[in-house]
Amino acid sequence: QVQLAESGGGSVQAGGSSRLSCAASGRTLSRYFMGWFRQAPGKEREFVASMSGSGDTPYYAGSVKGRFTISRDNTNTVDLQMNSLKPEDTAVYYCAAALGPLDALTPRRAINYWGKGTLVTVSS
């Protein structure tokens, strides 16, 4: 059974930085895209960033491009460096893994694994 475990998050002031990490266990995810989604209070879960198993091409939501950086140092971990944080970045951030591409158009049924989420709160 694959498990995704997020770490990092917490509270940060606007303009600050935070780093999230996700570690997968249970099997090698070299063929999987791994990435991040987030869900703000009262809103639907939305795509943030993802990277393929080879770690070559990152994908970003327009709202975070230029501020967030996704990295994948090995097949079973994915990090999200978040800079220039804004109050609207406040959300629970979820790690996800899928055999196909992960982006804003990926249907939820296509996502194979989810983490339990970690809260990021950005105060103004």
PDB file of C-alpha atoms in Angstrom:
ATOM      1  CA  GLN A   1       0.000   0.000   0.000  1.00  0.00           C
ATOM      2  CA  VAL A   2       1.432   3.345  -1.041  1.00  0.00           C
ATOM      3  CA  GLN A   3       1.428   6.136   1.504  1.00  0.00           C
ATOM      4  CA  LEU A   4       2.279   9.768   0.872  1.00  0.00           C
ATOM      5  CA  ALA A   5       3.430  11.744   3.893  1.00  0.00           C
ATOM      6  CA  GLU A   6       3.677  15.531   3.782  1.00  0.00           C
ATOM      7  CA  SER A   7       5.850  17.601   6.080  1.00  0.00           C
ATOM      8  CA  GLY A   8       6.487  21.299   6.461  1.00  0.00           C
ATOM      9  CA  GLY A   9       3.871  23.987   6.362  1.00  0.00           C
ATOM     10  CA  GLY A  10       2.740  26.033   9.310  1.00  0.00           C
ATOM     11  CA  SER A  11       2.291  29.754   9.681  1.00  0.00           C
ATOM     12  CA  VAL A  12       4.233  32.386   7.771  1.00  0.00           C
ATOM     13  CA  GLN A  13       3.867  36.092   7.123  1.00  0.00           C
ATOM     14  CA  ALA A  14       3.052  37.455   3.702  1.00  0.00           C
ATOM     15  CA  GLY A  15       6.166  37.802   1.596  1.00  0.00           C
ATOM     16  CA  GLY A  16       7.871  34.971   3.433  1.00  0.00           C
ATOM     17  CA  SER A  17       8.855  31.482   2.357  1.00  0.00           C
ATOM     18  CA  SER A  18       7.997  27.948   3.307  1.00  0.00           C
ATOM     19  CA  ARG A  19       8.992  24.521   2.077  1.00  0.00           C
ATOM     20  CA  LEU A  20       6.861  21.410   1.853  1.00  0.00           C
ATOM     21  CA  SER A  21       8.135  17.875   1.414  1.00  0.00           C
ATOM     22  CA  CYS A  22       6.346  14.685   0.462  1.00  0.00           C
ATOM     23  CA  ALA A  23       7.779  11.218   0.891  1.00  0.00           C
ATOM     24  CA  ALA A  24       6.203   8.129  -0.622  1.00  0.00           C
ATOM     25  CA  SER A  25       6.519   4.664   0.850  1.00  0.00           C
ATOM     26  CA  GLY A  26       5.265   1.246  -0.147  1.00  0.00           C
ATOM     27  CA  ARG A  27       6.545   1.104  -3.702  1.00  0.00           C
ATOM     28  CA  THR A  28       8.799   2.927  -6.139  1.00  0.00           C
ATOM     29  CA  LEU A  29       6.976   5.718  -7.943  1.00  0.00           C
ATOM     30  CA  SER A  30       9.457   6.175 -10.782  1.00  0.00           C
ATOM     31  CA  ARG A  31       6.670   5.902 -13.363  1.00  0.00           C
ATOM     32  CA  TYR A  32       4.369   8.296 -11.524  1.00  0.00           C
ATOM     33  CA  PHE A  33       3.921  12.014 -11.724  1.00  0.00           C
ATOM     34  CA  MET A  34       4.062  13.529  -8.263  1.00  0.00           C
ATOM     35  CA  GLY A  35       2.827  16.937  -7.304  1.00  0.00           C
ATOM     36  CA  TRP A  36       0.814  19.226  -5.093  1.00  0.00           C
ATOM     37  CA  PHE A  37      -2.777  20.360  -4.875  1.00  0.00           C
ATOM     38  CA  ARG A  38      -4.294  22.740  -2.353  1.00  0.00           C
ATOM     39  CA  GLN A  39      -7.687  23.451  -0.884  1.00  0.00           C
ATOM     40  CA  ALA A  40      -8.544  26.770   0.684  1.00  0.00           C
ATOM     41  CA  PRO A  41     -11.452  27.097   3.121  1.00  0.00           C
ATOM     42  CA  GLY A  42     -14.745  27.013   1.242  1.00  0.00           C
ATOM     43  CA  LYS A  43     -13.087  26.336  -2.099  1.00  0.00           C
ATOM     44  CA  GLU A  44     -12.470  23.326  -4.284  1.00  0.00           C
ATOM     45  CA  ARG A  45      -9.153  21.529  -4.379  1.00  0.00           C
ATOM     46  CA  GLU A  46      -6.920  22.979  -7.066  1.00  0.00           C
ATOM     47  CA  PHE A  47      -3.736  22.003  -8.840  1.00  0.00           C
ATOM     48  CA  VAL A  48      -0.511  23.716  -7.758  1.00  0.00           C
ATOM     49  CA  ALA A  49       2.499  22.006  -9.334  1.00  0.00           C
ATOM     50  CA  SER A  50       3.747  18.633 -10.537  1.00  0.00           C
ATOM     51  CA  MET A  51       6.711  16.856 -12.013  1.00  0.00           C
ATOM     52  CA  SER A  52       7.173  13.643 -13.961  1.00  0.00           C
ATOM     53  CA  GLY A  53       9.000  10.610 -12.669  1.00  0.00           C
ATOM     54  CA  SER A  54      12.115  11.577 -14.565  1.00  0.00           C
ATOM     55  CA  GLY A  55      12.072  14.997 -12.928  1.00  0.00           C
ATOM     56  CA  ASP A  56      12.573  16.838 -16.186  1.00  0.00           C
ATOM     57  CA  THR A  57       9.561  19.053 -16.802  1.00  0.00           C
ATOM     58  CA  PRO A  58       7.721  20.890 -14.023  1.00  0.00           C
ATOM     59  CA  TYR A  59       4.147  22.088 -14.393  1.00  0.00           C
ATOM     60  CA  TYR A  60       2.701  25.020 -12.455  1.00  0.00           C
ATOM     61  CA  ALA A  61      -0.629  26.678 -11.943  1.00  0.00           C
ATOM     62  CA  GLY A  62      -0.617  30.233 -13.215  1.00  0.00           C
ATOM     63  CA  SER A  63      -1.262  31.598  -9.746  1.00  0.00           C
ATOM     64  CA  VAL A  64       2.022  30.223  -8.378  1.00  0.00           C
ATOM     65  CA  LYS A  65       4.322  30.351 -11.406  1.00  0.00           C
ATOM     66  CA  GLY A  66       7.438  32.336 -10.644  1.00  0.00           C
ATOM     67  CA  ARG A  67       6.914  32.057  -6.881  1.00  0.00           C
ATOM     68  CA  PHE A  68       6.803  28.295  -6.251  1.00  0.00           C
ATOM     69  CA  THR A  69       9.392  25.736  -7.326  1.00  0.00           C
ATOM     70  CA  ILE A  70       8.804  22.000  -7.407  1.00  0.00           C
ATOM     71  CA  SER A  71      11.707  19.590  -7.225  1.00  0.00           C
ATOM     72  CA  ARG A  72      12.093  15.862  -7.241  1.00  0.00           C
ATOM     73  CA  ASP A  73      15.487  14.652  -6.081  1.00  0.00           C
ATOM     74  CA  ASN A  74      14.555  11.013  -6.240  1.00  0.00           C
ATOM     75  CA  THR A  75      11.640   8.991  -7.443  1.00  0.00           C
ATOM     76  CA  ASN A  76       9.818   8.886  -4.103  1.00  0.00           C
ATOM     77  CA  THR A  77      10.128  12.438  -2.799  1.00  0.00           C
ATOM     78  CA  VAL A  78       8.846  15.747  -4.069  1.00  0.00           C
ATOM     79  CA  ASP A  79       9.377  19.162  -2.528  1.00  0.00           C
ATOM     80  CA  LEU A  80       7.635  22.474  -3.004  1.00  0.00           C
ATOM     81  CA  GLN A  81       9.559  25.647  -2.271  1.00  0.00           C
ATOM     82  CA  MET A  82       7.128  28.514  -1.815  1.00  0.00           C
ATOM     83  CA  ASN A  83       8.413  32.077  -1.950  1.00  0.00           C
ATOM     84  CA  SER A  84       6.711  35.462  -1.894  1.00  0.00           C
ATOM     85  CA  LEU A  85       3.749  33.924  -0.147  1.00  0.00           C
ATOM     86  CA  LYS A  86       0.424  35.721  -0.191  1.00  0.00           C
ATOM     87  CA  PRO A  87      -2.584  35.403   2.135  1.00  0.00           C
ATOM     88  CA  GLU A  88      -4.466  33.775  -0.753  1.00  0.00           C
ATOM     89  CA  ASP A  89      -1.951  30.920  -0.659  1.00  0.00           C
ATOM     90  CA  THR A  90      -3.457  29.874   2.670  1.00  0.00           C
ATOM     91  CA  ALA A  91      -4.740  26.319   2.226  1.00  0.00           C
ATOM     92  CA  VAL A  92      -4.270  22.699   3.073  1.00  0.00           C
ATOM     93  CA  TYR A  93      -1.640  21.389   0.686  1.00  0.00           C
ATOM     94  CA  TYR A  94      -1.944  17.796  -0.518  1.00  0.00           C
ATOM     95  CA  CYS A  95       0.697  15.627  -2.108  1.00  0.00           C
ATOM     96  CA  ALA A  96      -0.552  13.520  -4.997  1.00  0.00           C
ATOM     97  CA  ALA A  97       0.729  10.834  -7.341  1.00  0.00           C
ATOM     98  CA  ALA A  98      -0.664   9.636 -10.650  1.00  0.00           C
ATOM     99  CA  LEU A  99       0.455   7.416 -13.513  1.00  0.00           C
ATOM    100  CA  GLY A 100      -0.573  10.085 -15.988  1.00  0.00           C
ATOM    101  CA  PRO A 101       0.203  13.797 -16.133  1.00  0.00           C
ATOM    102  CA  LEU A 102      -0.857  15.880 -13.153  1.00  0.00           C
ATOM    103  CA  ASP A 103      -2.235  19.280 -14.000  1.00  0.00           C
ATOM    104  CA  ALA A 104      -5.327  21.423 -13.610  1.00  0.00           C
ATOM    105  CA  LEU A 105      -7.283  19.219 -16.028  1.00  0.00           C
ATOM    106  CA  THR A 106      -6.490  15.906 -14.345  1.00  0.00           C
ATOM    107  CA  PRO A 107      -9.730  14.315 -13.155  1.00  0.00           C
ATOM    108  CA  ARG A 108      -9.684  13.290  -9.521  1.00  0.00           C
ATOM    109  CA  ARG A 109     -10.378   9.660 -10.479  1.00  0.00           C
ATOM    110  CA  ALA A 110      -7.043   9.624 -12.327  1.00  0.00           C
ATOM    111  CA  ILE A 111      -5.054  10.404  -9.187  1.00  0.00           C
ATOM    112  CA  ASN A 112      -3.834   7.181  -7.669  1.00  0.00           C
ATOM    113  CA  TYR A 113      -2.622   8.382  -4.291  1.00  0.00           C
ATOM    114  CA  TRP A 114      -3.174  11.317  -1.945  1.00  0.00           C
ATOM    115  CA  GLY A 115      -1.438  12.452   1.183  1.00  0.00           C
ATOM    116  CA  LYS A 116      -3.403  13.594   4.223  1.00  0.00           C
ATOM    117  CA  GLY A 117      -2.475  17.228   3.736  1.00  0.00           C
ATOM    118  CA  THR A 118      -0.557  19.898   5.608  1.00  0.00           C
ATOM    119  CA  LEU A 119      -1.830  23.360   6.466  1.00  0.00           C
ATOM    120  CA  VAL A 120      -0.078  26.500   5.287  1.00  0.00           C
ATOM    121  CA  THR A 121      -1.347  29.743   6.771  1.00  0.00           C
ATOM    122  CA  VAL A 122      -0.114  33.050   5.363  1.00  0.00           C
ATOM    123  CA  SER A 123      -0.914  36.110   7.455  1.00  0.00           C
ATOM    124  CA  SER A 124      -0.948  39.658   6.165  1.00  0.00           C
TER     125      SER A 124
END
